[in-house]
Structure formats: C-alpha cells, structure tokens
Short mmCIF file of C-alpha atoms in Angstrom, two decimals:
data_model
loop_
_atom_site.label_atom_id
_atom_site.label_comp_id
_atom_site.label_asym_id
_atom_site.label_seq_id
_atom_site.Cartn_x
_atom_site.Cartn_y
_atom_site.Cartn_z
CA MET A 1 4.80 21.97 -7.26
CA SER A 2 5.32 18.21 -7.12
CA ALA A 3 8.18 16.55 -8.98
CA PRO A 4 7.11 14.78 -12.23
CA PRO A 5 8.05 11.29 -13.45
CA GLY A 6 11.61 11.22 -14.75
CA THR A 7 12.91 13.48 -11.96
CA PHE A 8 16.35 12.24 -10.95
CA SER A 9 18.47 15.01 -9.45
CA ARG A 10 20.05 14.16 -6.13
CA GLY A 11 18.28 15.33 -3.01
CA LEU A 12 14.86 15.71 -1.45
CA HIS A 13 11.94 16.23 -3.82
CA GLU A 14 8.44 17.45 -2.99
CA LEU A 15 5.77 15.07 -4.29
CA GLY A 16 2.71 16.91 -2.98
CA ASP A 17 0.25 15.91 -0.24
CA GLY A 18 2.97 15.85 2.41
CA LEU A 19 5.08 13.30 0.55
CA HIS A 20 8.77 13.53 -0.32
CA ALA A 21 11.33 11.38 -2.13
CA PHE A 22 15.07 11.39 -1.52
CA LEU A 23 16.67 10.38 -4.84
CA GLN A 24 20.23 9.28 -5.55
CA PRO A 25 21.50 9.15 -9.12
CA ASP A 26 22.67 7.10 -10.89
CA GLY A 27 20.56 4.44 -9.17
CA GLY A 28 23.32 1.86 -9.47
CA TRP A 29 24.93 -0.31 -6.79
CA GLY A 30 24.17 1.25 -3.40
CA TRP A 31 22.58 4.46 -4.73
CA SER A 32 19.06 3.86 -3.47
CA ASN A 33 16.02 6.07 -2.96
CA ALA A 34 14.01 6.73 0.21
CA GLY A 35 10.77 8.48 1.10
CA LEU A 36 9.11 10.60 3.76
CA ILE A 37 5.37 10.53 4.50
CA VAL A 38 4.16 13.45 6.66
CA ALA A 39 0.78 13.87 8.36
CA ASP A 40 -0.61 15.79 11.34
CA GLY A 41 2.55 16.26 13.38
CA ALA A 42 4.21 12.90 12.67
CA SER A 43 6.21 11.27 9.89
CA LEU A 44 7.03 7.83 8.50
CA LEU A 45 10.39 7.25 6.81
CA VAL A 46 10.57 4.71 4.00
CA ASP A 47 14.10 3.22 4.11
CA THR A 48 17.46 4.51 5.24
CA LEU A 49 20.54 4.55 3.00
CA PHE A 50 23.68 2.44 2.52
CA ASP A 51 25.89 4.07 5.13
CA LEU A 52 25.72 6.51 8.00
CA LYS A 53 27.17 9.47 6.11
CA LEU A 54 24.56 9.28 3.34
CA THR A 55 21.75 8.73 5.82
CA ALA A 56 22.88 11.75 7.87
CA GLU A 57 22.80 13.90 4.73
CA MET A 58 19.30 12.68 3.94
CA LEU A 59 18.00 13.31 7.45
CA GLU A 60 19.52 16.80 7.37
CA ALA A 61 17.65 17.52 4.14
CA MET A 62 14.46 16.30 5.79
CA ALA A 63 15.06 18.25 9.03
CA PRO A 64 12.69 21.18 8.30
CA HIS A 65 9.83 18.69 7.90
CA LEU A 66 10.89 16.53 10.84
CA GLU A 67 11.09 19.47 13.24
CA ARG A 68 7.36 20.00 12.81
CA ASN A 69 6.51 16.35 12.21
CA PRO A 70 8.91 14.11 14.15
CA LEU A 71 9.63 10.61 12.95
CA ALA A 72 7.24 8.14 14.54
CA VAL A 73 7.88 5.09 12.35
CA ALA A 74 10.53 3.87 9.93
CA PHE A 75 9.87 1.15 7.37
CA ASN A 76 12.57 -0.97 5.73
CA THR A 77 11.20 -2.21 2.41
CA HIS A 78 13.58 -5.19 2.30
CA GLY A 79 16.82 -6.57 3.64
CA ASN A 80 19.49 -5.16 1.31
CA GLY A 81 21.91 -2.89 3.15
CA ASP A 82 21.33 0.12 0.92
CA HIS A 83 17.82 0.30 2.39
CA CYS A 84 18.60 -0.33 6.06
CA TYR A 85 22.27 0.24 7.04
CA GLY A 86 21.40 3.82 8.04
CA ASN A 87 19.00 2.60 10.72
CA PRO A 88 21.37 3.43 13.63
CA LEU A 89 20.76 7.15 12.99
CA LEU A 90 17.02 6.86 13.54
CA PRO A 91 15.68 8.46 16.74
CA ASP A 92 15.73 6.32 19.85
CA GLY A 93 12.53 4.53 20.66
CA ILE A 94 10.76 4.77 17.30
CA SER A 95 9.19 1.74 15.67
CA ILE A 96 11.16 0.18 12.82
CA ILE A 97 8.90 -2.08 10.77
CA ALA A 98 9.71 -4.67 8.11
CA SER A 99 8.18 -7.83 6.74
CA THR A 100 9.21 -11.05 8.48
CA GLY A 101 11.28 -12.00 5.44
CA ALA A 102 13.05 -8.65 5.35
CA ASP A 103 13.75 -8.79 9.07
CA ALA A 104 15.47 -12.16 8.67
CA GLU A 105 17.61 -10.84 5.81
CA ILE A 106 18.56 -7.67 7.67
CA ARG A 107 19.76 -9.71 10.64
CA ALA A 108 21.62 -12.19 8.41
CA VAL A 109 23.70 -9.58 6.56
CA PRO A 110 24.81 -6.80 8.96
CA PRO A 111 27.16 -3.98 7.90
CA ALA A 112 30.13 -6.06 9.11
CA ALA A 113 29.30 -8.66 6.43
CA ALA A 114 29.39 -5.98 3.72
CA GLN A 115 32.72 -4.73 5.07
CA LEU A 116 34.12 -8.25 4.89
CA LEU A 117 32.88 -8.98 1.36
CA PHE A 118 33.35 -5.65 -0.42
CA LYS A 119 36.36 -4.21 1.41
CA GLU A 120 38.38 -7.14 2.73
CA ALA A 121 37.68 -10.33 0.75
CA ASP A 122 40.34 -11.57 -1.69
CA LEU A 123 38.26 -13.00 -4.53
CA GLY A 124 40.52 -12.23 -7.46
CA PRO A 125 41.55 -9.15 -9.44
CA GLU A 126 38.29 -8.84 -11.37
CA PHE A 127 36.29 -8.82 -8.16
CA ALA A 128 38.67 -6.35 -6.52
CA ALA A 129 38.22 -3.90 -9.41
CA PHE A 130 34.46 -4.38 -9.40
CA ALA A 131 34.11 -3.96 -5.63
CA ALA A 132 36.25 -0.82 -5.61
CA ASP A 133 34.17 0.75 -8.36
CA ALA A 134 30.71 -0.30 -7.16
CA PHE A 135 31.15 -0.19 -3.39
CA GLY A 136 34.21 1.99 -2.84
CA PRO A 137 32.16 5.14 -2.10
CA PHE A 138 30.41 3.55 0.89
CA GLU A 139 31.65 3.12 4.47
CA PHE A 140 30.64 0.03 6.44
CA ALA A 141 33.37 -0.19 9.09
CA GLY A 142 32.15 0.63 12.59
CA ASN A 143 28.48 0.58 11.63
CA GLN A 144 26.34 -1.56 13.91
CA LEU A 145 23.24 -3.49 12.95
CA ARG A 146 19.95 -1.91 14.07
CA PRO A 147 17.23 -4.36 13.08
CA PRO A 148 13.46 -3.83 12.90
CA THR A 149 11.50 -3.74 16.12
CA GLU A 150 8.21 -4.93 14.59
CA THR A 151 7.34 -7.29 11.74
CA PHE A 152 4.33 -8.32 9.66
CA ASP A 153 3.63 -11.24 7.38
CA ALA A 154 1.34 -10.04 4.58
CA GLU A 155 -0.02 -6.53 5.21
CA ARG A 156 -0.10 -3.97 7.97
CA VAL A 157 -1.82 -0.58 8.14
CA VAL A 158 0.13 2.09 10.02
CA THR A 159 -1.56 5.33 11.04
CA ILE A 160 0.57 8.49 10.87
CA GLY A 161 -1.48 11.31 12.36
CA GLU A 162 -4.78 10.55 10.68
CA ARG A 163 -3.18 9.16 7.51
CA ALA A 164 -3.25 5.44 6.75
CA VAL A 165 -0.16 3.89 5.18
CA HIS A 166 -0.51 0.33 3.92
CA LEU A 167 2.63 -1.83 4.14
CA ILE A 168 2.18 -4.73 1.73
CA ARG A 169 4.56 -7.64 1.28
CA LEU A 170 4.96 -8.59 -2.40
CA GLY A 171 8.06 -10.81 -2.17
CA PRO A 172 9.67 -13.16 -2.88
CA ALA A 173 10.73 -11.13 -5.91
CA HIS A 174 13.95 -9.09 -5.82
CA THR A 175 14.45 -10.48 -2.31
CA ASP A 176 12.36 -12.74 -0.13
CA GLY A 177 10.91 -9.98 2.04
CA ASP A 178 10.10 -7.21 -0.48
CA ALA A 179 7.31 -4.90 0.66
CA ILE A 180 5.88 -1.57 -0.47
CA ALA A 181 4.30 1.45 1.23
CA TRP A 182 0.98 2.52 -0.32
CA VAL A 183 -0.58 5.86 0.63
CA PRO A 184 -4.18 5.64 -0.63
CA ASP A 185 -5.22 9.23 0.05
CA ALA A 186 -2.40 10.50 -2.17
CA ARG A 187 -2.40 7.57 -4.61
CA ALA A 188 1.34 7.26 -4.00
CA VAL A 189 3.49 4.16 -3.68
CA PHE A 190 7.04 3.73 -2.41
CA THR A 191 8.11 0.42 -3.90
CA GLY A 192 11.59 -0.30 -2.60
CA ASP A 193 13.38 -2.62 -4.99
CA ILE A 194 10.25 -4.09 -6.47
CA LEU A 195 11.12 -1.40 -9.05
CA PHE A 196 14.44 -0.55 -10.66
CA ILE A 197 13.71 2.17 -13.21
CA ARG A 198 15.89 2.32 -16.34
CA GLY A 199 18.63 0.40 -14.57
CA THR A 200 19.28 -3.34 -14.49
CA PRO A 201 17.33 -5.17 -11.76
CA VAL A 202 18.96 -8.05 -9.89
CA THR A 203 17.14 -11.22 -8.82
CA TRP A 204 18.36 -12.33 -5.39
CA ALA A 205 15.22 -14.37 -4.73
CA GLY A 206 12.78 -14.69 -7.62
CA PRO A 207 11.39 -16.47 -9.45
CA ILE A 208 11.28 -13.82 -12.15
CA SER A 209 7.66 -14.66 -12.97
CA ARG A 210 6.71 -13.80 -9.39
CA TRP A 211 8.63 -10.52 -9.62
CA VAL A 212 6.62 -9.61 -12.72
CA THR A 213 3.45 -10.41 -10.78
CA ALA A 214 4.61 -8.11 -7.98
CA THR A 215 5.07 -5.23 -10.44
CA GLU A 216 1.58 -5.92 -11.79
CA ARG A 217 0.22 -5.58 -8.26
CA VAL A 218 1.90 -2.18 -8.00
CA LEU A 219 0.27 -1.07 -11.25
CA ALA A 220 -3.10 -2.44 -10.13
CA LEU A 221 -3.11 0.15 -7.35
CA ASP A 222 -3.39 2.77 -10.12
CA PRO A 223 -0.85 5.06 -8.46
CA GLU A 224 -0.34 8.66 -9.50
CA VAL A 225 3.09 8.84 -7.81
CA ILE A 226 5.63 5.99 -8.03
CA VAL A 227 8.89 6.16 -6.07
CA PRO A 228 11.15 3.22 -7.01
CA GLY A 229 13.96 1.76 -4.97
CA HIS A 230 16.45 2.80 -7.64
CA GLY A 231 16.12 5.22 -10.53
CA PRO A 232 13.99 8.28 -11.31
CA LEU A 233 10.41 8.89 -10.28
CA ALA A 234 8.37 6.57 -12.44
CA ASP A 235 5.21 6.31 -14.46
CA PRO A 236 3.46 3.11 -15.64
CA GLN A 237 5.36 3.06 -18.94
CA MET A 238 8.67 2.91 -17.07
CA VAL A 239 7.34 0.01 -15.01
CA HIS A 240 6.41 -1.79 -18.22
CA GLU A 241 9.99 -1.29 -19.47
CA MET A 242 11.30 -3.09 -16.38
CA GLN A 243 8.77 -5.88 -16.85
CA ASP A 244 9.94 -6.26 -20.45
CA TYR A 245 13.52 -6.69 -19.24
CA LEU A 246 12.51 -9.37 -16.74
CA ARG A 247 10.53 -11.27 -19.37
CA PHE A 248 13.43 -10.88 -21.83
CA VAL A 249 15.88 -12.46 -19.35
CA GLU A 250 13.48 -15.28 -18.51
CA ARG A 251 12.94 -16.07 -22.20
CA GLU A 252 16.59 -15.85 -23.28
CA ALA A 253 17.92 -17.79 -20.29
CA THR A 254 15.34 -20.53 -20.77
CA LEU A 255 16.35 -20.98 -24.42
CA ARG A 256 19.99 -21.43 -23.43
CA PHE A 257 19.13 -23.76 -20.54
CA GLN A 258 17.21 -25.94 -22.97
CA ALA A 259 20.22 -25.86 -25.32
CA GLY A 260 22.46 -27.23 -22.56
CA MET A 261 24.55 -24.10 -21.89
CA ASP A 262 25.70 -23.50 -18.34
CA ALA A 263 24.62 -20.29 -16.60
CA THR A 264 27.93 -18.47 -17.11
CA ALA A 265 28.03 -19.23 -20.83
CA ALA A 266 24.38 -18.26 -21.17
CA ALA A 267 24.95 -14.87 -19.54
CA ASP A 268 27.85 -14.24 -21.91
CA ASP A 269 25.80 -15.31 -24.93
CA ILE A 270 22.75 -13.09 -24.37
CA ASP A 271 22.69 -9.93 -26.47
CA LEU A 272 21.27 -7.27 -24.17
CA GLY A 273 19.97 -5.25 -27.10
CA PRO A 274 17.81 -2.34 -25.86
CA TYR A 275 19.06 -2.89 -22.30
CA ALA A 276 22.76 -2.61 -23.16
CA ASP A 277 22.91 1.02 -22.02
CA TRP A 278 21.30 0.37 -18.62
CA ASN A 279 23.67 0.60 -15.68
CA ASP A 280 24.97 -2.50 -13.87
CA ARG A 281 24.57 -4.75 -16.94
CA GLU A 282 26.66 -7.40 -15.17
CA ARG A 283 23.58 -8.34 -13.16
CA ILE A 284 22.58 -10.50 -16.13
CA ALA A 285 24.85 -13.16 -14.55
CA VAL A 286 22.71 -13.29 -11.39
CA ASN A 287 19.44 -13.06 -13.29
CA VAL A 288 20.34 -16.00 -15.53
CA ASP A 289 21.40 -18.01 -12.48
CA ALA A 290 17.97 -17.33 -10.93
CA VAL A 291 16.19 -18.62 -14.04
CA TYR A 292 18.38 -21.75 -14.11
CA HIS A 293 17.52 -22.51 -10.49
CA GLU A 294 13.83 -22.09 -11.24
CA LEU A 295 14.10 -24.47 -14.20
CA ASP A 296 16.12 -27.02 -12.22
CA PRO A 297 15.28 -26.90 -8.50
CA ALA A 298 17.82 -29.64 -7.88
CA LEU A 299 20.66 -27.18 -8.52
CA ALA A 300 22.48 -26.28 -5.33
CA PRO A 301 22.04 -22.61 -4.36
CA THR A 302 24.86 -20.42 -5.65
CA PRO A 303 26.62 -18.66 -2.74
CA VAL A 304 26.30 -14.86 -2.85
CA PRO A 305 30.09 -14.25 -2.99
CA GLU A 306 30.27 -16.51 -6.06
CA LEU A 307 27.47 -14.53 -7.71
CA PHE A 308 29.42 -11.31 -7.14
CA VAL A 309 32.52 -12.92 -8.63
CA ARG A 310 30.50 -13.98 -11.69
CA MET A 311 29.26 -10.43 -12.13
CA ALA A 312 32.77 -9.04 -11.76
CA GLU A 313 34.13 -11.46 -14.33
CA TRP A 314 31.23 -10.75 -16.71
CA ARG A 315 31.97 -7.03 -16.43
CA ALA A 316 35.66 -7.63 -17.13
CA ARG A 317 34.82 -9.64 -20.28
CA HIS A 318 32.26 -7.17 -21.60
#
C-alpha cells in the first residue's frame, strides 16, 4: 500500500510503482527528504542527505531494493548541502547529475564551508545559539566534496531500465539551480526544495514571483504523488498553502518597502498570522531581503553569513 499525502514518519516509505520516499521530520533546517526510483534492475536516487551518517542510514534502509536494483544514477535537485553532502557514499563510477546552476552551487559551498560557518564562525551570541540548535545535529568535519559528474541546462530524460525520468530545471526559485524529477508513468514528482510543505520556505535566489511560477509548473504536471524537499508527502492543497505564504511575504514586504522601512524592520513588523506556527519562522528575514532586492536591483547583495545572523537575531527577538 502506498503512503498517502500527509505521511511524515521518519524512514523509507513505499509510494507504489517502484517509487520510495525517505522522509525526515520535522522538515526544518537540514532535515530534508530524498527519493528512490526503481525499474528493471536499476535505480535512480533523488538527493543525498546533509551528512554522511544520515546518508548511510538512508542507504541502509534502501539496501533491500538496491541489492536487486543497483544504483545507476544519482540526481542532486539543487546545491544546498542537505541535498548533496552525502554524495561521497554513492557507489564508485555512477553518474551524478545536476543542473548547471546546481553544479556551480555545490562546488561553491563544500562541506568545509558549512563546518566553518555553522561550527566555527564567531558571529555573536544569537548566531551561536541559532547555529547550535539548527545545525548542531549534523557533522561536516572530514566530509569531502563529491560534485556532479554530468549537468544539463533545461531538461534531460534519463532512462532507468525501461523507465523514463524527466529532470527539469525550474530555478531560479529557492536557489538558482532548482530542478525536479518527474516520473510520467507513475505520475510522481520529486521536487527538491521547490516545495517546503507546512514549513517556512527560504528564498536564496528568487524572485518570489518566479518561485510561485515554478510551483505552478509542478501542479501543471497533474501529479498523483508529490515528494517535497522538506515536509510530509503533499497534495495540491498543500502546494497552494506554500504559494499563499510566498504571495503573503511578497505583498507584506512590498508594502513596507514602499513605506521606507529597511528590510530588518520590515521582517520584525510583519505579523505572520496563519504561518506563525510553521517551523523556521526566522526565514522571514531572508524572504523580505529577497523581495527588497527584487524591488531595488541597485541594492548590493547581502552576504549569506549576514543573512544567517539576521535570522538568528530575528529568532532571538521573537
């Protein structure tokens, strides 16, 4: 029996038609999902996890399927470490595919960079508390970058056994290189971080309007199975809830930009209302910053460490 929308217990879940999802509650910082697509003696893995220990646990859970259907291809949906830092545990010689944008981001931020920022940087007491809470469970030291071996620009069709898997780039959205895996014969989509379900999304690239368009493209596939990058298995209504959040942030941030508030004050001023119980609420600071940069392209890009400090300080105030 396949797992229904809303399923969110930790571990490997059968989706039917040779598809599986590895889910990690609570879907917050670093707790990402992954997928396994099986067909005719071969498998494709959608994403690895944030560190080697978690990825080893996932691959062990998948082992009964992989013994009969060895991994032939891995696909990194985008460049955030919680979707690719487990790559070193993939079998030697397999293809690792990502979009060109994701490949650039993976190479730019190796595990050593996460170790430096989240474990070693001295960015103030608020950041230290935030980093310990959000990233303390994960181990980056000693992990070595294993980047993709193949890239694509817009779309690529990969054949696993006799099954076609469509890799489709939809970014820039959450990140520049966001891409999804669409399995037409099962009407199933593995979205990476195009979708955060019932948890606060974070806009590293944007613009938000383009992210909304990307979610519309997911819905236009008319999928029966939706595996998000974070959160429970989804249905279209849950996707609409995320879209509503993105539109809410865009609207509220724009009003405060027009009123002359700076991005930090605007993030403090926004009443999160129905989204106040979503995890990682502090991401409002990054999302507002993204809207401000869209409204004023002359603004200098905000360095990522500063964005994390803003989130940490927002969390401390709220």
